mmCIF file of C-alpha atoms in Angstrom:
data_model
loop_
_atom_site.group_PDB
_atom_site.id
_atom_site.type_symbol
_atom_site.label_atom_id
_atom_site.label_comp_id
_atom_site.label_asym_id
_atom_site.label_seq_id
_atom_site.Cartn_x
_atom_site.Cartn_y
_atom_site.Cartn_z
ATOM 1 C CA MET H 1110 85.400 -64.937 10.546
ATOM 2 C CA LYS H 1111 83.411 -68.045 11.481
ATOM 3 C CA ARG H 1112 84.496 -69.894 8.358
ATOM 4 C CA ARG H 1113 88.118 -69.069 9.029
ATOM 5 C CA ASN H 1114 87.902 -70.348 12.609
ATOM 6 C CA ARG H 1115 86.260 -73.633 11.552
ATOM 7 C CA SER H 1116 89.009 -74.211 8.939
ATOM 8 C CA LEU H 1117 91.728 -73.627 11.501
ATOM 9 C CA ALA H 1118 90.060 -76.029 13.885
ATOM 10 C CA ARG H 1119 89.970 -78.777 11.296
ATOM 11 C CA ARG H 1120 93.690 -78.370 10.609
ATOM 12 C CA SER H 1121 94.652 -78.443 14.268
ATOM 13 C CA ILE H 1122 92.716 -81.542 15.316
ATOM 14 C CA GLY H 1123 93.625 -83.764 12.375
ATOM 15 C CA LEU H 1124 91.864 -87.034 11.495
ATOM 16 C CA ALA H 1125 91.730 -88.188 15.058
ATOM 17 C CA GLY H 1126 89.407 -85.307 16.056
ATOM 18 C CA LEU H 1127 86.700 -85.957 13.460
ATOM 19 C CA PRO H 1128 84.388 -87.882 15.818
ATOM 20 C CA ASN H 1129 84.420 -84.931 18.241
ATOM 21 C CA VAL H 1130 83.600 -82.514 15.429
ATOM 22 C CA THR H 1131 80.698 -84.686 14.321
ATOM 23 C CA ALA H 1132 79.327 -84.772 17.857
ATOM 24 C CA ALA H 1133 79.694 -81.012 18.199
ATOM 25 C CA LEU H 1134 77.847 -80.419 14.939
ATOM 26 C CA ALA H 1135 75.069 -82.770 16.002
ATOM 27 C CA THR H 1136 74.717 -80.926 19.311
ATOM 28 C CA THR H 1137 74.544 -77.590 17.481
ATOM 29 C CA ALA H 1138 71.838 -78.943 15.186
ATOM 30 C CA LEU H 1139 69.778 -80.121 18.149
ATOM 31 C CA ILE H 1140 70.060 -76.722 19.831
ATOM 32 C CA SER H 1141 69.044 -74.948 16.624
ATOM 33 C CA THR H 1142 66.055 -77.243 16.212
ATOM 34 C CA ALA H 1143 64.990 -76.637 19.803
ATOM 35 C CA LEU H 1144 65.286 -72.881 19.389
ATOM 36 C CA ALA H 1145 63.268 -73.020 16.189
ATOM 37 C CA GLY H 1146 60.602 -75.018 17.963
ATOM 38 C CA CYS H 1147 60.421 -72.450 20.751
ATOM 39 C CA ALA H 1148 60.086 -69.649 18.238
ATOM 40 C CA SER H 1149 57.384 -71.543 16.416
ATOM 41 C CA GLY H 1150 55.524 -72.195 19.649
ATOM 42 C CA THR H 1151 55.735 -68.531 20.612
ATOM 43 C CA GLY H 1152 54.324 -67.542 17.237
ATOM 44 C CA ALA H 1153 51.482 -70.031 17.556
ATOM 45 C CA ALA H 1154 50.637 -68.720 21.002
ATOM 46 C CA SER H 1155 50.691 -65.171 19.695
ATOM 47 C CA SER H 1156 48.483 -66.142 16.778
ATOM 48 C CA SER H 1157 46.071 -67.888 19.118
ATOM 49 C CA SER H 1158 45.967 -64.841 21.370
ATOM 50 C CA ASN H 1159 45.283 -62.526 18.438
ATOM 51 C CA SER H 1160 42.433 -64.734 17.253
ATOM 52 C CA GLU H 1161 40.548 -64.207 20.523
ATOM 53 C CA SER H 1162 38.221 -61.354 19.595
ATOM 54 C CA GLU H 1163 36.924 -58.770 22.036
ATOM 55 C CA PRO H 1164 33.158 -58.643 22.654
ATOM 56 C CA VAL H 1165 31.259 -56.497 20.181
ATOM 57 C CA SER H 1166 30.045 -53.402 22.030
ATOM 58 C CA VAL H 1167 26.558 -52.292 20.957
ATOM 59 C CA PHE H 1168 24.963 -48.987 21.984
ATOM 60 C CA ALA H 1169 21.262 -49.153 21.092
ATOM 61 C CA ALA H 1170 18.093 -47.143 21.661
ATOM 62 C CA ALA H 1171 15.938 -48.311 24.575
ATOM 63 C CA SER H 1172 13.156 -49.319 22.182
ATOM 64 C CA LEU H 1173 15.435 -52.132 20.961
ATOM 65 C CA THR H 1174 15.642 -53.689 24.438
ATOM 66 C CA ASP H 1175 13.627 -56.807 23.599
ATOM 67 C CA VAL H 1176 14.651 -57.439 20.005
ATOM 68 C CA LEU H 1177 18.407 -56.797 20.204
ATOM 69 C CA PRO H 1178 19.237 -60.056 22.069
ATOM 70 C CA GLN H 1179 17.237 -61.969 19.446
ATOM 71 C CA LEU H 1180 19.220 -60.337 16.664
ATOM 72 C CA GLU H 1181 22.543 -61.038 18.352
ATOM 73 C CA ASP H 1182 21.625 -64.686 18.952
ATOM 74 C CA ALA H 1183 20.505 -65.180 15.354
ATOM 75 C CA PHE H 1184 23.733 -63.604 14.081
ATOM 76 C CA THR H 1185 25.986 -65.908 16.101
ATOM 77 C CA ARG H 1186 23.994 -68.986 15.047
ATOM 78 C CA SER H 1187 23.716 -68.235 11.348
ATOM 79 C CA HIS H 1188 26.625 -66.054 10.242
ATOM 80 C CA PRO H 1189 29.727 -68.005 9.148
ATOM 81 C CA GLY H 1190 32.548 -67.653 11.655
ATOM 82 C CA ALA H 1191 30.413 -65.823 14.236
ATOM 83 C CA GLU H 1192 29.860 -68.767 16.596
ATOM 84 C CA SER H 1193 32.206 -67.396 19.269
ATOM 85 C CA VAL H 1194 31.225 -63.726 18.978
ATOM 86 C CA GLU H 1195 30.027 -62.181 22.231
ATOM 87 C CA PHE H 1196 28.179 -58.905 22.750
ATOM 88 C CA THR H 1197 27.998 -56.219 25.411
ATOM 89 C CA GLU H 1198 25.026 -53.847 25.371
ATOM 90 C CA ASN H 1199 24.249 -50.326 26.480
ATOM 91 C CA LEU H 1200 20.517 -49.682 26.077
ATOM 92 C CA ALA H 1201 19.320 -46.152 26.807
ATOM 93 C CA GLY H 1202 17.744 -43.083 25.281
ATOM 94 C CA SER H 1203 19.508 -42.125 22.065
ATOM 95 C CA GLN H 1204 20.574 -38.757 23.467
ATOM 96 C CA THR H 1205 22.191 -40.537 26.436
ATOM 97 C CA LEU H 1206 24.101 -42.899 24.152
ATOM 98 C CA VAL H 1207 25.440 -39.992 22.101
ATOM 99 C CA GLN H 1208 26.410 -38.167 25.283
ATOM 100 C CA HIS H 1209 28.396 -41.201 26.468
ATOM 101 C CA ILE H 1210 30.234 -41.318 23.136
ATOM 102 C CA ASN H 1211 31.007 -37.602 23.258
ATOM 103 C CA GLU H 1212 32.434 -38.201 26.741
ATOM 104 C CA GLY H 1213 34.809 -40.869 25.454
ATOM 105 C CA ALA H 1214 32.898 -44.152 25.106
ATOM 106 C CA GLN H 1215 33.826 -46.113 21.975
ATOM 107 C CA PRO H 1216 31.117 -48.592 20.929
ATOM 108 C CA ASP H 1217 31.585 -50.821 17.913
ATOM 109 C CA VAL H 1218 27.952 -50.406 16.837
ATOM 110 C CA LEU H 1219 25.550 -47.520 17.463
ATOM 111 C CA ILE H 1220 21.815 -47.694 16.700
ATOM 112 C CA THR H 1221 19.730 -44.636 17.551
ATOM 113 C CA ALA H 1222 15.974 -44.146 17.257
ATOM 114 C CA ASP H 1223 16.251 -41.295 14.775
ATOM 115 C CA ALA H 1224 18.722 -39.604 12.453
ATOM 116 C CA ALA H 1225 18.681 -36.336 14.406
ATOM 117 C CA SER H 1226 20.440 -38.013 17.335
ATOM 118 C CA ILE H 1227 23.599 -38.854 15.407
ATOM 119 C CA GLN H 1228 23.925 -35.252 14.272
ATOM 120 C CA ALA H 1229 24.896 -34.463 17.862
ATOM 121 C CA LEU H 1230 28.030 -36.653 17.673
ATOM 122 C CA ASP H 1231 31.222 -34.648 18.211
ATOM 123 C CA THR H 1232 33.173 -37.009 15.943
ATOM 124 C CA PRO H 1233 30.787 -38.314 13.256
ATOM 125 C CA ASP H 1234 33.756 -39.310 11.089
ATOM 126 C CA ALA H 1235 34.552 -42.021 13.640
ATOM 127 C CA PHE H 1236 31.558 -43.992 12.354
ATOM 128 C CA VAL H 1237 30.349 -45.448 9.078
ATOM 129 C CA ASN H 1238 26.620 -45.230 8.357
ATOM 130 C CA GLN H 1239 25.428 -48.708 7.356
ATOM 131 C CA GLY H 1240 21.903 -47.563 6.445
ATOM 132 C CA ILE H 1241 18.497 -47.823 8.106
ATOM 133 C CA LEU H 1242 17.729 -50.748 10.401
ATOM 134 C CA ALA H 1243 13.950 -50.248 10.514
ATOM 135 C CA THR H 1244 11.245 -47.723 11.320
ATOM 136 C CA ASN H 1245 8.951 -47.485 14.337
ATOM 137 C CA GLU H 1246 5.557 -45.805 14.533
ATOM 138 C CA LEU H 1247 4.318 -43.674 17.401
ATOM 139 C CA VAL H 1248 1.200 -44.977 19.202
ATOM 140 C CA LEU H 1249 -0.731 -44.190 22.344
ATOM 141 C CA ALA H 1250 -0.477 -46.793 25.101
ATOM 142 C CA VAL H 1251 -3.227 -46.839 27.730
ATOM 143 C CA PRO H 1252 -3.660 -49.096 30.786
ATOM 144 C CA SER H 1253 -5.317 -52.410 30.042
ATOM 145 C CA ASP H 1254 -8.407 -51.457 32.076
ATOM 146 C CA SER H 1255 -8.883 -48.120 30.293
ATOM 147 C CA ASP H 1256 -12.147 -47.406 28.460
ATOM 148 C CA VAL H 1257 -10.202 -45.684 25.678
ATOM 149 C CA THR H 1258 -10.033 -47.680 22.440
ATOM 150 C CA THR H 1259 -9.471 -44.963 19.825
ATOM 151 C CA SER H 1260 -7.423 -41.798 19.592
ATOM 152 C CA GLY H 1261 -10.670 -39.829 19.256
ATOM 153 C CA GLU H 1262 -11.863 -41.118 22.601
ATOM 154 C CA PHE H 1263 -8.586 -40.117 24.202
ATOM 155 C CA LEU H 1264 -8.850 -36.635 22.710
ATOM 156 C CA GLN H 1265 -12.341 -36.365 24.186
ATOM 157 C CA LEU H 1266 -10.929 -37.446 27.539
ATOM 158 C CA LEU H 1267 -8.291 -34.726 27.330
ATOM 159 C CA SER H 1268 -10.928 -32.149 26.457
ATOM 160 C CA ALA H 1269 -13.337 -33.201 29.209
ATOM 161 C CA ASN H 1270 -10.692 -33.594 31.874
ATOM 162 C CA PRO H 1271 -7.712 -31.222 31.653
ATOM 163 C CA ASP H 1272 -6.051 -33.120 34.501
ATOM 164 C CA THR H 1273 -5.757 -36.287 32.423
ATOM 165 C CA ARG H 1274 -2.278 -37.622 33.123
ATOM 166 C CA VAL H 1275 -0.076 -38.261 30.099
ATOM 167 C CA ALA H 1276 3.514 -39.502 29.913
ATOM 168 C CA THR H 1277 5.827 -38.555 27.072
ATOM 169 C CA CYS H 1278 9.509 -38.780 26.333
ATOM 170 C CA ALA H 1279 11.509 -35.613 26.929
ATOM 171 C CA PRO H 1280 11.828 -33.369 23.845
ATOM 172 C CA SER H 1281 15.530 -34.255 23.553
ATOM 173 C CA VAL H 1282 14.629 -37.933 23.011
ATOM 174 C CA PRO H 1283 13.572 -39.295 19.584
ATOM 175 C CA CYS H 1284 10.166 -40.470 20.840
ATOM 176 C CA GLY H 1285 9.721 -37.050 22.458
ATOM 177 C CA ARG H 1286 10.422 -35.290 19.178
ATOM 178 C CA ALA H 1287 7.952 -37.583 17.413
ATOM 179 C CA THR H 1288 5.341 -36.832 20.077
ATOM 180 C CA GLU H 1289 5.829 -33.084 19.673
ATOM 181 C CA THR H 1290 5.393 -33.449 15.913
ATOM 182 C CA PHE H 1291 2.111 -35.293 16.430
ATOM 183 C CA LEU H 1292 0.752 -32.875 19.047
ATOM 184 C CA GLU H 1293 1.588 -29.852 16.906
ATOM 185 C CA ALA H 1294 -0.112 -31.415 13.879
ATOM 186 C CA GLN H 1295 -3.220 -32.073 15.987
ATOM 187 C CA ASN H 1296 -3.022 -28.629 17.634
ATOM 188 C CA LEU H 1297 -2.997 -30.244 21.073
ATOM 189 C CA ASN H 1298 -1.567 -29.001 24.345
ATOM 190 C CA LEU H 1299 -1.096 -31.414 27.229
ATOM 191 C CA ALA H 1300 -1.764 -29.873 30.625
ATOM 192 C CA THR H 1301 -0.460 -32.640 32.859
ATOM 193 C CA VAL H 1302 2.644 -34.259 31.446
ATOM 194 C CA SER H 1303 5.273 -36.573 32.904
ATOM 195 C CA GLU H 1304 8.449 -36.291 30.810
ATOM 196 C CA GLU H 1305 10.685 -39.354 30.845
ATOM 197 C CA ALA H 1306 14.273 -39.988 29.771
ATOM 198 C CA ASP H 1307 13.395 -42.841 27.405
ATOM 199 C CA VAL H 1308 10.436 -44.650 25.913
ATOM 200 C CA ARG H 1309 10.664 -47.624 28.277
ATOM 201 C CA SER H 1310 10.178 -45.292 31.237
ATOM 202 C CA VAL H 1311 6.991 -43.986 29.612
ATOM 203 C CA LEU H 1312 5.775 -47.549 29.096
ATOM 204 C CA SER H 1313 6.497 -48.415 32.731
ATOM 205 C CA LYS H 1314 4.316 -45.505 33.899
ATOM 206 C CA VAL H 1315 1.424 -46.736 31.757
ATOM 207 C CA ILE H 1316 1.760 -50.336 32.951
ATOM 208 C CA ALA H 1317 1.846 -49.187 36.582
ATOM 209 C CA GLY H 1318 -1.317 -47.124 36.082
ATOM 210 C CA GLU H 1319 0.474 -43.928 37.089
ATOM 211 C CA VAL H 1320 -0.787 -42.156 33.954
ATOM 212 C CA ASP H 1321 -3.894 -42.350 31.786
ATOM 213 C CA GLY H 1322 -1.860 -42.756 28.636
ATOM 214 C CA GLY H 1323 1.622 -42.496 27.210
ATOM 215 C CA PHE H 1324 3.127 -41.931 23.792
ATOM 216 C CA VAL H 1325 5.412 -44.838 22.918
ATOM 217 C CA TYR H 1326 6.507 -46.800 19.874
ATOM 218 C CA ALA H 1327 4.375 -49.573 18.432
ATOM 219 C CA THR H 1328 7.056 -52.111 19.354
ATOM 220 C CA ASP H 1329 7.020 -51.063 23.012
ATOM 221 C CA ALA H 1330 3.257 -51.425 23.253
ATOM 222 C CA GLN H 1331 3.496 -54.838 21.583
ATOM 223 C CA SER H 1332 6.221 -55.979 23.979
ATOM 224 C CA ALA H 1333 3.975 -55.177 26.962
ATOM 225 C CA GLY H 1334 1.401 -57.734 25.847
ATOM 226 C CA ASP H 1335 -1.888 -57.554 27.751
ATOM 227 C CA SER H 1336 -0.497 -55.033 30.232
ATOM 228 C CA VAL H 1337 -1.462 -52.139 27.950
ATOM 229 C CA LYS H 1338 -3.726 -51.379 25.027
ATOM 230 C CA SER H 1339 -2.231 -49.865 21.886
ATOM 231 C CA VAL H 1340 -4.218 -47.059 20.258
ATOM 232 C CA GLN H 1341 -3.378 -46.073 16.691
ATOM 233 C CA LEU H 1342 -2.820 -42.372 16.021
ATOM 234 C CA PRO H 1343 -3.944 -40.478 12.902
ATOM 235 C CA ASP H 1344 -1.011 -39.569 10.667
ATOM 236 C CA ALA H 1345 1.338 -41.020 13.265
ATOM 237 C CA PRO H 1346 4.985 -40.076 12.738
ATOM 238 C CA SER H 1347 7.541 -42.842 12.219
ATOM 239 C CA ASN H 1348 11.176 -42.760 13.266
ATOM 240 C CA LYS H 1349 14.002 -44.305 11.242
ATOM 241 C CA TYR H 1350 16.769 -46.175 13.075
ATOM 242 C CA PRO H 1351 20.234 -45.638 11.544
ATOM 243 C CA ILE H 1352 23.001 -48.219 12.064
ATOM 244 C CA LEU H 1353 26.525 -46.890 12.583
ATOM 245 C CA THR H 1354 29.696 -48.938 12.970
ATOM 246 C CA SER H 1355 32.981 -47.603 14.290
ATOM 247 C CA THR H 1356 35.774 -47.139 11.767
ATOM 248 C CA ASP H 1357 38.012 -48.944 14.281
ATOM 249 C CA ALA H 1358 35.602 -51.834 14.833
ATOM 250 C CA ALA H 1359 36.744 -55.409 14.284
ATOM 251 C CA THR H 1360 35.479 -57.475 11.372
ATOM 252 C CA GLU H 1361 32.843 -59.147 13.557
ATOM 253 C CA ALA H 1362 31.245 -55.785 14.386
ATOM 254 C CA GLN H 1363 31.317 -54.655 10.760
ATOM 255 C CA ASP H 1364 29.724 -57.941 9.719
ATOM 256 C CA PHE H 1365 27.014 -57.571 12.362
ATOM 257 C CA GLY H 1366 26.191 -54.058 11.177
ATOM 258 C CA ALA H 1367 25.803 -55.276 7.603
ATOM 259 C CA TRP H 1368 23.888 -58.417 8.648
ATOM 260 C CA LEU H 1369 21.266 -56.322 10.448
ATOM 261 C CA ARG H 1370 19.976 -55.104 7.094
ATOM 262 C CA GLY H 1371 19.687 -58.620 5.684
ATOM 263 C CA GLU H 1372 16.606 -60.778 5.272
ATOM 264 C CA GLN H 1373 16.936 -62.801 8.479
ATOM 265 C CA ALA H 1374 17.353 -59.747 10.705
ATOM 266 C CA GLN H 1375 14.500 -57.955 8.974
ATOM 267 C CA GLU H 1376 12.167 -60.902 9.620
ATOM 268 C CA ILE H 1377 12.977 -60.734 13.333
ATOM 269 C CA LEU H 1378 12.331 -56.991 13.381
ATOM 270 C CA LEU H 1379 8.996 -57.421 11.616
ATOM 271 C CA ASP H 1380 7.887 -59.974 14.200
ATOM 272 C CA ALA H 1381 8.799 -57.480 16.933
ATOM 273 C CA GLY H 1382 6.508 -54.844 15.409
ATOM 274 C CA PHE H 1383 9.003 -52.764 13.473
ATOM 275 C CA GLU H 1384 8.481 -51.691 9.894
ATOM 276 C CA THR H 1385 11.350 -52.523 7.561
ATOM 277 C CA THR H 1386 12.643 -51.487 4.177
ATOM 278 C CA SER H 1387 11.444 -54.810 2.763
ATOM 279 C CA GLN H 1388 8.017 -55.527 4.247
ATOM 280 C CA ARG H 1389 6.669 -59.058 3.957
ATOM 281 C CA PRO H 1390 3.903 -59.489 1.347
#
Protein backbone atom coordinates (compact mmCIF):
# COMPACT_ATOMS: atom_id res chain seq x y z
CA MET A 1 0.00 0.00 0.00
CA LYS A 2 2.80 2.45 0.82
CA ARG A 3 4.44 1.98 -2.56
CA ARG A 4 1.16 2.59 -4.33
CA ASN A 5 0.54 5.81 -2.39
CA ARG A 6 4.04 7.16 -3.13
CA SER A 7 3.57 6.46 -6.87
CA LEU A 8 0.26 8.28 -6.91
CA ALA A 9 1.81 11.23 -5.15
CA ARG A 10 4.57 11.52 -7.71
CA ARG A 11 2.04 11.56 -10.55
CA SER A 12 -0.13 14.21 -8.94
CA ILE A 13 2.57 16.74 -8.08
CA GLY A 14 4.48 16.62 -11.36
CA LEU A 15 7.98 18.05 -11.90
CA ALA A 16 7.24 21.19 -9.99
CA GLY A 17 6.75 19.25 -6.71
CA LEU A 18 10.11 17.45 -6.72
CA PRO A 19 11.84 19.90 -4.35
CA ASN A 20 9.08 19.35 -1.78
CA VAL A 21 9.43 15.58 -2.10
CA THR A 22 13.18 15.82 -1.59
CA ALA A 23 12.69 17.90 1.54
CA ALA A 24 10.10 15.47 2.87
CA LEU A 25 12.41 12.52 2.31
CA ALA A 26 15.26 14.33 4.03
CA THR A 27 13.04 15.08 7.02
CA THR A 28 11.99 11.42 7.21
CA ALA A 29 15.63 10.33 7.13
CA LEU A 30 16.49 12.68 9.98
CA ILE A 31 13.61 11.37 12.08
CA SER A 32 14.63 7.77 11.41
CA THR A 33 18.22 8.53 12.37
CA ALA A 34 17.09 10.21 15.58
CA LEU A 35 14.88 7.28 16.48
CA ALA A 36 17.71 4.86 15.81
CA GLY A 37 19.98 6.90 18.02
CA CYS A 38 17.43 6.82 20.84
CA ALA A 39 17.09 3.07 20.51
CA SER A 40 20.84 2.68 20.53
CA GLY A 41 21.15 4.88 23.60
CA THR A 42 18.46 2.89 25.40
CA GLY A 43 20.29 -0.34 24.60
CA ALA A 44 23.58 1.08 25.85
CA ALA A 45 21.95 2.20 29.08
CA SER A 46 20.40 -1.22 29.51
CA SER A 47 23.73 -2.89 28.84
CA SER A 48 25.44 -0.61 31.33
CA SER A 49 22.78 -1.37 33.93
CA ASN A 50 23.15 -5.12 33.40
CA SER A 51 26.91 -4.89 33.81
CA GLU A 52 26.54 -3.54 37.35
CA SER A 53 26.88 -6.71 39.41
CA GLU A 54 25.25 -7.27 42.77
CA PRO A 55 27.53 -7.76 45.79
CA VAL A 56 28.65 -11.34 46.33
CA SER A 57 26.91 -12.64 49.45
CA VAL A 58 29.14 -14.88 51.58
CA PHE A 59 27.89 -16.95 54.52
CA ALA A 60 30.93 -18.20 56.44
CA ALA A 61 31.73 -19.96 59.71
CA ALA A 62 32.67 -17.67 62.60
CA SER A 63 36.20 -19.09 62.64
CA LEU A 64 36.77 -17.36 59.28
CA THR A 65 36.07 -13.91 60.75
CA ASP A 66 39.64 -12.62 60.47
CA VAL A 67 40.81 -14.30 57.28
CA LEU A 68 37.74 -13.83 55.06
CA PRO A 69 38.28 -10.07 54.47
CA GLN A 70 41.89 -10.82 53.50
CA LEU A 71 40.73 -13.40 50.99
CA GLU A 72 38.12 -11.08 49.51
CA ASP A 73 40.63 -8.24 49.19
CA ALA A 74 43.21 -10.47 47.51
CA PHE A 75 40.59 -11.76 45.07
CA THR A 76 39.51 -8.28 43.95
CA ARG A 77 43.14 -7.16 43.54
CA SER A 78 44.45 -10.18 41.68
CA HIS A 79 41.63 -11.87 39.78
CA PRO A 80 41.07 -10.51 36.25
CA GLY A 81 37.84 -8.53 36.01
CA ALA A 82 37.17 -8.62 39.77
CA GLU A 83 38.28 -5.06 40.56
CA SER A 84 34.72 -3.81 41.13
CA VAL A 85 33.39 -6.88 42.96
CA GLU A 86 31.95 -6.13 46.39
CA PHE A 87 31.11 -8.56 49.18
CA THR A 88 28.55 -8.82 51.96
CA GLU A 89 29.25 -11.20 54.84
CA ASN A 90 27.27 -13.19 57.35
CA LEU A 91 29.66 -14.72 59.90
CA ALA A 92 28.13 -17.06 62.46
CA GLY A 93 28.08 -20.62 63.71
CA SER A 94 27.65 -23.05 60.82
CA GLN A 95 24.36 -24.35 62.20
CA THR A 96 23.02 -20.77 62.30
CA LEU A 97 24.03 -20.14 58.70
CA VAL A 98 22.27 -23.31 57.55
CA GLN A 99 19.19 -22.35 59.55
CA HIS A 100 19.08 -18.95 57.82
CA ILE A 101 19.27 -20.65 54.42
CA ASN A 102 16.52 -23.11 55.32
CA GLU A 103 14.41 -20.10 56.31
CA GLY A 104 14.86 -18.49 52.90
CA ALA A 105 18.24 -16.74 52.80
CA GLN A 106 20.06 -17.17 49.48
CA PRO A 107 23.83 -16.62 49.77
CA ASP A 108 26.07 -16.87 46.74
CA VAL A 109 28.81 -18.65 48.72
CA LEU A 110 28.53 -20.85 51.81
CA ILE A 111 31.55 -22.01 53.83
CA THR A 112 30.86 -24.12 56.92
CA ALA A 113 33.31 -25.47 59.49
CA ASP A 114 32.50 -29.10 58.78
CA ALA A 115 30.78 -31.32 56.24
CA ALA A 116 28.08 -32.43 58.68
CA SER A 117 26.60 -28.93 58.71
CA ILE A 118 25.71 -28.90 55.02
CA GLN A 119 23.86 -32.19 55.39
CA ALA A 120 21.22 -30.21 57.27
CA LEU A 121 20.39 -28.08 54.20
CA ASP A 122 16.78 -28.51 53.08
CA THR A 123 17.76 -27.86 49.45
CA PRO A 124 21.31 -29.18 48.92
CA ASP A 125 20.74 -29.24 45.16
CA ALA A 126 20.69 -25.43 45.23
CA PHE A 127 24.46 -25.48 45.76
CA VAL A 128 27.53 -26.81 44.00
CA ASN A 129 30.30 -28.24 46.19
CA GLN A 130 33.57 -26.62 45.11
CA GLY A 131 35.74 -28.79 47.37
CA ILE A 132 37.56 -28.24 50.66
CA LEU A 133 38.83 -24.78 51.57
CA ALA A 134 41.11 -25.87 54.42
CA THR A 135 41.18 -27.75 57.70
CA ASN A 136 41.37 -26.44 61.26
CA GLU A 137 42.67 -28.26 64.33
CA LEU A 138 41.07 -28.19 67.76
CA VAL A 139 43.24 -26.73 70.56
CA LEU A 140 42.80 -25.66 74.15
CA ALA A 141 42.98 -21.91 74.76
CA VAL A 142 43.80 -20.75 78.28
CA PRO A 143 44.13 -17.20 79.68
CA SER A 144 47.53 -15.63 79.14
CA ASP A 145 48.26 -15.65 82.89
CA SER A 146 47.40 -19.34 83.31
CA ASP A 147 50.03 -21.75 84.66
CA VAL A 148 48.85 -24.41 82.21
CA THR A 149 51.26 -25.04 79.33
CA THR A 150 50.39 -28.60 78.29
CA SER A 151 47.22 -30.62 77.89
CA GLY A 152 48.47 -32.96 80.62
CA GLU A 153 48.64 -30.09 83.08
CA PHE A 154 45.10 -29.08 82.20
CA LEU A 155 43.89 -32.64 82.71
CA GLN A 156 45.53 -32.61 86.13
CA LEU A 157 43.77 -29.33 86.88
CA LEU A 158 40.44 -30.89 85.93
CA SER A 159 41.14 -33.89 88.13
CA ALA A 160 42.26 -31.84 91.13
CA ASN A 161 39.53 -29.25 90.84
CA PRO A 162 36.17 -30.49 89.52
CA ASP A 163 34.92 -26.89 89.48
CA THR A 164 37.44 -25.89 86.82
CA ARG A 165 35.50 -23.72 84.38
CA VAL A 166 35.62 -24.76 80.73
CA ALA A 167 33.93 -23.22 77.70
CA THR A 168 32.97 -25.27 74.67
CA CYS A 169 30.85 -24.81 71.59
CA ALA A 170 27.36 -26.30 71.75
CA PRO A 171 27.14 -29.88 70.41
CA SER A 172 25.20 -28.64 67.36
CA VAL A 173 28.20 -26.51 66.30
CA PRO A 174 31.17 -27.98 64.37
CA CYS A 175 33.69 -27.03 67.07
CA GLY A 176 31.33 -28.56 69.64
CA ARG A 177 31.20 -31.83 67.74
CA ALA A 178 35.00 -31.84 67.49
CA THR A 179 35.25 -31.20 71.23
CA GLU A 180 32.90 -34.08 72.01
CA THR A 181 35.00 -36.37 69.81
CA PHE A 182 38.14 -35.39 71.72
CA LEU A 183 36.57 -35.72 75.18
CA GLU A 184 35.13 -39.14 74.36
CA ALA A 185 38.50 -40.34 73.06
CA GLN A 186 40.15 -39.15 76.28
CA ASN A 187 37.32 -40.53 78.43
CA LEU A 188 36.79 -37.11 79.99
CA ASN A 189 33.69 -35.57 81.52
CA LEU A 190 33.55 -31.83 82.13
CA ALA A 191 31.69 -30.87 85.28
CA THR A 192 31.45 -27.13 84.78
CA VAL A 193 30.83 -26.21 81.17
CA SER A 194 29.74 -23.02 79.44
CA GLU A 195 28.25 -23.92 76.04
CA GLU A 196 28.46 -21.20 73.41
CA ALA A 197 26.79 -20.68 70.04
CA ASP A 198 30.06 -20.34 68.12
CA VAL A 199 33.80 -20.62 68.55
CA ARG A 200 34.38 -16.87 68.80
CA SER A 201 32.11 -16.73 71.84
CA VAL A 202 34.25 -19.42 73.49
CA LEU A 203 37.39 -17.43 72.70
CA SER A 204 35.86 -14.27 74.17
CA LYS A 205 35.18 -16.09 77.47
CA VAL A 206 38.81 -17.20 77.66
CA ILE A 207 40.17 -13.74 76.86
CA ALA A 208 37.91 -12.18 79.51
CA GLY A 209 39.12 -14.68 82.12
CA GLU A 210 35.59 -15.96 82.69
CA VAL A 211 36.76 -19.57 82.23
CA ASP A 212 39.94 -21.50 82.93
CA GLY A 213 40.10 -22.83 79.40
CA GLY A 214 38.13 -23.21 76.21
CA PHE A 215 38.19 -25.54 73.23
CA VAL A 216 38.67 -23.51 70.05
CA TYR A 217 40.33 -23.84 66.67
CA ALA A 218 44.04 -23.22 66.22
CA THR A 219 43.26 -20.21 64.03
CA ASP A 220 41.13 -18.59 66.74
CA ALA A 221 43.86 -18.96 69.34
CA GLN A 222 46.38 -17.52 66.88
CA SER A 223 44.14 -14.55 66.10
CA ALA A 224 43.98 -13.66 69.81
CA GLY A 225 47.73 -13.08 69.95
CA ASP A 226 49.11 -12.66 73.47
CA SER A 227 45.62 -12.58 74.99
CA VAL A 228 45.57 -16.38 75.28
CA LYS A 229 47.94 -19.32 75.27
CA SER A 230 47.34 -22.16 72.82
CA VAL A 231 47.77 -25.68 74.19
CA GLN A 232 48.12 -28.55 71.73
CA LEU A 233 45.86 -31.56 72.27
CA PRO A 234 46.85 -35.21 71.77
CA ASP A 235 45.23 -36.71 68.68
CA ALA A 236 43.34 -33.46 68.17
CA PRO A 237 40.48 -33.71 65.68
CA SER A 238 40.54 -31.50 62.59
CA ASN A 239 37.52 -30.10 60.78
CA LYS A 240 37.31 -29.70 57.01
CA TYR A 241 35.70 -26.56 55.57
CA PRO A 242 33.63 -27.21 52.43
CA ILE A 243 32.99 -24.41 49.91
CA LEU A 244 29.55 -24.29 48.30
CA THR A 245 28.37 -21.87 45.62
CA SER A 246 24.76 -21.28 44.68
CA THR A 247 23.61 -22.68 41.35
CA ASP A 248 22.04 -19.25 40.73
CA ALA A 249 25.17 -17.30 41.68
CA ALA A 250 26.69 -14.82 39.25
CA THR A 251 30.00 -15.49 37.53
CA GLU A 252 31.88 -13.40 40.11
CA ALA A 253 30.69 -15.64 42.95
CA GLN A 254 31.51 -18.82 41.04
CA ASP A 255 34.97 -17.45 40.28
CA PHE A 256 35.52 -16.57 43.94
CA GLY A 257 34.55 -20.07 45.04
CA ALA A 258 37.03 -21.60 42.61
CA TRP A 259 39.75 -19.04 43.44
CA LEU A 260 39.60 -19.95 47.14
CA ARG A 261 41.20 -23.30 46.36
CA GLY A 262 44.04 -21.72 44.39
CA GLU A 263 47.61 -21.08 45.46
CA GLN A 264 47.21 -17.44 46.51
CA ALA A 265 44.20 -18.12 48.74
CA GLN A 266 45.87 -21.16 50.26
CA GLU A 267 48.94 -19.09 51.20
CA ILE A 268 46.71 -16.62 53.04
CA LEU A 269 44.96 -19.44 54.87
CA LEU A 270 48.27 -20.99 55.90
CA ASP A 271 49.44 -17.68 57.35
CA ALA A 272 46.20 -17.52 59.36
CA GLY A 273 46.90 -20.91 60.93
CA PHE A 274 44.77 -23.16 58.76
CA GLU A 275 46.02 -26.39 57.26
CA THR A 276 45.49 -26.70 53.52
CA THR A 277 45.42 -29.39 50.88
CA SER A 278 48.78 -28.15 49.60
CA GLN A 279 50.95 -27.39 52.63
CA ARG A 280 54.07 -25.30 52.09
CA PRO A 281 57.34 -27.28 52.19
